[in-house]
Amino acid sequence: MFKHHIFICTQSKPPMVPSCGGTGSAEILDMFRKEVFNAGLEKDVMVSSSGCVGLCTRGANVIVYPSGKWYTAVKAEEVKKIVDEHIVAGNVVENRNDPVEDTLKMEAAMFQQRIKSMMADAGRL
Ligand code: FES
């Protein structure tokens, strides 16, 4: 069982459409893997790419479980800090401009509603 699972959204969308992929999240994914290896935690920490999590204008989005912390607008230069503080030391990185939980939930719910509408329009719901 892994102690942490780090998801990095690497979804790309067409030009002019906000996406995590457009913010360089593939590089951020590689950096998380590198930092986890450098910390010797590869047996305890899984790093995975994910598809869109619905906060596309806030990319790159990184979600860490089991805490469920969403880091938004993550930059490459923050990866080591997140690994050192959150994964190694066990403290969620504070003093970021991450939206409050209610805002995250509201934006994610709006995304889910758009998906639901698209599925209904396509006759798949
Ligand atoms: S593209 Fe990453 S949240 Fe949508």
mmCIF file of C-alpha atoms and ligand atoms in Angstrom:
data_model
loop_
_atom_site.group_PDB
_atom_site.id
_atom_site.type_symbol
_atom_site.label_atom_id
_atom_site.label_comp_id
_atom_site.label_asym_id
_atom_site.label_seq_id
_atom_site.Cartn_x
_atom_site.Cartn_y
_atom_site.Cartn_z
ATOM 1 C CA MET A 1 0.000 0.000 0.000
ATOM 2 C CA PHE A 2 1.316 3.446 -0.884
ATOM 3 C CA LYS A 3 1.423 6.121 1.792
ATOM 4 C CA HIS A 4 0.792 8.894 -0.719
ATOM 5 C CA HIS A 5 -0.512 9.108 -4.243
ATOM 6 C CA ILE A 6 0.292 12.260 -6.183
ATOM 7 C CA PHE A 7 -1.805 12.994 -9.248
ATOM 8 C CA ILE A 8 -0.687 15.610 -11.759
ATOM 9 C CA CYS A 9 -3.190 16.617 -14.409
ATOM 10 C CA THR A 10 -1.443 16.454 -17.774
ATOM 11 C CA GLN A 11 -4.529 16.979 -19.903
ATOM 12 C CA SER A 12 -3.881 19.065 -23.014
ATOM 13 C CA LYS A 13 -6.579 20.905 -24.891
ATOM 14 C CA PRO A 14 -6.671 22.799 -28.172
ATOM 15 C CA PRO A 15 -4.688 26.034 -28.422
ATOM 16 C CA MET A 16 -6.364 28.976 -26.661
ATOM 17 C CA VAL A 17 -8.220 26.604 -24.310
ATOM 18 C CA PRO A 18 -6.798 26.605 -20.793
ATOM 19 C CA SER A 19 -5.340 23.292 -19.706
ATOM 20 C CA CYS A 20 -2.792 21.908 -17.317
ATOM 21 C CA GLY A 21 -0.860 20.482 -20.242
ATOM 22 C CA GLY A 22 -0.522 24.001 -21.582
ATOM 23 C CA THR A 23 1.185 25.089 -18.368
ATOM 24 C CA GLY A 24 3.965 22.524 -18.598
ATOM 25 C CA SER A 25 2.442 19.900 -16.336
ATOM 26 C CA ALA A 26 4.254 17.054 -18.124
ATOM 27 C CA GLU A 27 7.510 18.562 -16.877
ATOM 28 C CA ILE A 28 5.998 18.912 -13.417
ATOM 29 C CA LEU A 29 5.015 15.229 -13.489
ATOM 30 C CA ASP A 30 8.609 14.278 -14.330
ATOM 31 C CA MET A 31 9.902 16.528 -11.563
ATOM 32 C CA PHE A 32 7.614 14.925 -8.971
ATOM 33 C CA ARG A 33 8.877 11.502 -10.022
ATOM 34 C CA LYS A 34 12.479 12.704 -9.798
ATOM 35 C CA GLU A 35 12.012 14.277 -6.363
ATOM 36 C CA VAL A 36 10.250 11.172 -5.025
ATOM 37 C CA PHE A 37 13.143 9.034 -6.282
ATOM 38 C CA ASN A 38 15.683 11.483 -4.851
ATOM 39 C CA ALA A 39 13.960 11.216 -1.477
ATOM 40 C CA GLY A 40 14.091 7.412 -1.702
ATOM 41 C CA LEU A 41 10.327 7.197 -1.429
ATOM 42 C CA GLU A 42 9.435 5.401 -4.635
ATOM 43 C CA LYS A 43 8.174 2.365 -2.708
ATOM 44 C CA ASP A 44 5.839 4.505 -0.610
ATOM 45 C CA VAL A 45 4.720 7.198 -3.019
ATOM 46 C CA MET A 46 2.989 6.707 -6.342
ATOM 47 C CA VAL A 47 3.154 9.539 -8.866
ATOM 48 C CA SER A 48 0.614 9.422 -11.680
ATOM 49 C CA SER A 49 -0.669 11.625 -14.434
ATOM 50 C CA SER A 50 -4.368 12.287 -14.532
ATOM 51 C CA GLY A 51 -6.824 13.607 -17.013
ATOM 52 C CA CYS A 52 -8.773 16.808 -16.509
ATOM 53 C CA VAL A 53 -9.991 17.392 -12.964
ATOM 54 C CA GLY A 54 -12.164 20.328 -13.922
ATOM 55 C CA LEU A 55 -10.129 23.329 -12.807
ATOM 56 C CA CYS A 56 -8.470 23.948 -16.151
ATOM 57 C CA THR A 57 -7.875 27.657 -15.634
ATOM 58 C CA ARG A 58 -5.989 26.867 -12.434
ATOM 59 C CA GLY A 59 -3.381 24.499 -13.890
ATOM 60 C CA ALA A 60 -1.163 22.866 -13.271
ATOM 61 C CA ASN A 61 -3.322 20.996 -10.782
ATOM 62 C CA VAL A 62 -1.754 18.525 -8.385
ATOM 63 C CA ILE A 63 -3.763 16.409 -5.967
ATOM 64 C CA VAL A 64 -2.173 14.523 -3.094
ATOM 65 C CA TYR A 65 -3.864 11.635 -1.318
ATOM 66 C CA PRO A 66 -4.676 10.545 1.308
ATOM 67 C CA SER A 67 -4.900 14.153 2.480
ATOM 68 C CA GLY A 68 -6.956 15.142 -0.549
ATOM 69 C CA LYS A 69 -5.048 18.426 -0.835
ATOM 70 C CA TRP A 70 -5.397 20.176 -4.201
ATOM 71 C CA TYR A 71 -2.485 22.358 -5.198
ATOM 72 C CA THR A 72 -3.385 24.693 -8.027
ATOM 73 C CA ALA A 73 -1.226 26.694 -10.423
ATOM 74 C CA VAL A 74 1.766 24.591 -9.441
ATOM 75 C CA LYS A 75 5.037 25.742 -10.954
ATOM 76 C CA ALA A 76 8.071 23.572 -11.578
ATOM 77 C CA GLU A 77 10.073 25.437 -8.957
ATOM 78 C CA GLU A 78 7.556 24.421 -6.262
ATOM 79 C CA VAL A 79 7.776 20.665 -6.776
ATOM 80 C CA LYS A 80 10.697 20.051 -4.415
ATOM 81 C CA LYS A 81 9.014 22.130 -1.699
ATOM 82 C CA ILE A 82 5.779 20.147 -1.994
ATOM 83 C CA VAL A 83 7.655 16.845 -1.797
ATOM 84 C CA ASP A 84 9.861 17.996 1.090
ATOM 85 C CA GLU A 85 7.104 19.602 3.149
ATOM 86 C CA HIS A 86 4.020 17.570 2.342
ATOM 87 C CA ILE A 87 5.326 14.125 1.471
ATOM 88 C CA VAL A 88 8.477 13.908 3.596
ATOM 89 C CA ALA A 89 7.579 16.125 6.577
ATOM 90 C CA GLY A 90 3.815 15.508 6.485
ATOM 91 C CA ASN A 91 2.762 19.149 6.442
ATOM 92 C CA VAL A 92 0.493 20.530 3.758
ATOM 93 C CA VAL A 93 2.223 23.456 2.054
ATOM 94 C CA GLU A 94 0.474 26.611 3.200
ATOM 95 C CA ASN A 95 0.584 30.223 2.059
ATOM 96 C CA ARG A 96 -0.238 29.428 -1.537
ATOM 97 C CA ASN A 97 -3.020 31.007 -3.529
ATOM 98 C CA ASP A 98 -5.045 27.806 -3.645
ATOM 99 C CA PRO A 99 -8.783 28.443 -3.564
ATOM 100 C CA VAL A 100 -10.690 27.525 -0.437
ATOM 101 C CA GLU A 101 -12.339 24.112 -0.420
ATOM 102 C CA ASP A 102 -15.841 25.459 -1.114
ATOM 103 C CA THR A 103 -14.578 27.228 -4.246
ATOM 104 C CA LEU A 104 -12.823 24.079 -5.447
ATOM 105 C CA LYS A 105 -15.952 22.034 -4.886
ATOM 106 C CA MET A 106 -18.139 24.589 -6.660
ATOM 107 C CA GLU A 107 -15.842 24.742 -9.704
ATOM 108 C CA ALA A 108 -15.514 20.950 -9.810
ATOM 109 C CA ALA A 109 -19.299 20.615 -9.563
ATOM 110 C CA MET A 110 -19.728 23.024 -12.486
ATOM 111 C CA PHE A 111 -17.300 20.878 -14.485
ATOM 112 C CA GLN A 112 -19.217 17.724 -13.565
ATOM 113 C CA GLN A 113 -22.446 19.396 -14.673
ATOM 114 C CA ARG A 114 -20.918 20.263 -18.069
ATOM 115 C CA ILE A 115 -19.826 16.637 -18.483
ATOM 116 C CA LYS A 116 -23.298 15.462 -17.534
ATOM 117 C CA SER A 117 -24.884 17.807 -20.085
ATOM 118 C CA MET A 118 -22.492 16.686 -22.843
ATOM 119 C CA MET A 119 -23.232 13.027 -22.076
ATOM 120 C CA ALA A 120 -26.964 13.685 -22.102
ATOM 121 C CA ASP A 121 -26.672 15.538 -25.433
ATOM 122 C CA ALA A 122 -24.775 12.569 -26.844
ATOM 123 C CA GLY A 123 -27.456 10.174 -25.604
ATOM 124 C CA ARG A 124 -25.066 8.437 -23.241
ATOM 125 C CA LEU A 125 -26.872 9.376 -20.068
HETATM 126 S S1 FES B 1 -6.854 20.329 -17.944
HETATM 127 FE FE1 FES B 1 -6.151 20.022 -15.899
HETATM 128 S S2 FES B 1 -7.933 20.423 -14.778
HETATM 129 FE FE2 FES B 1 -8.654 20.533 -16.806
#
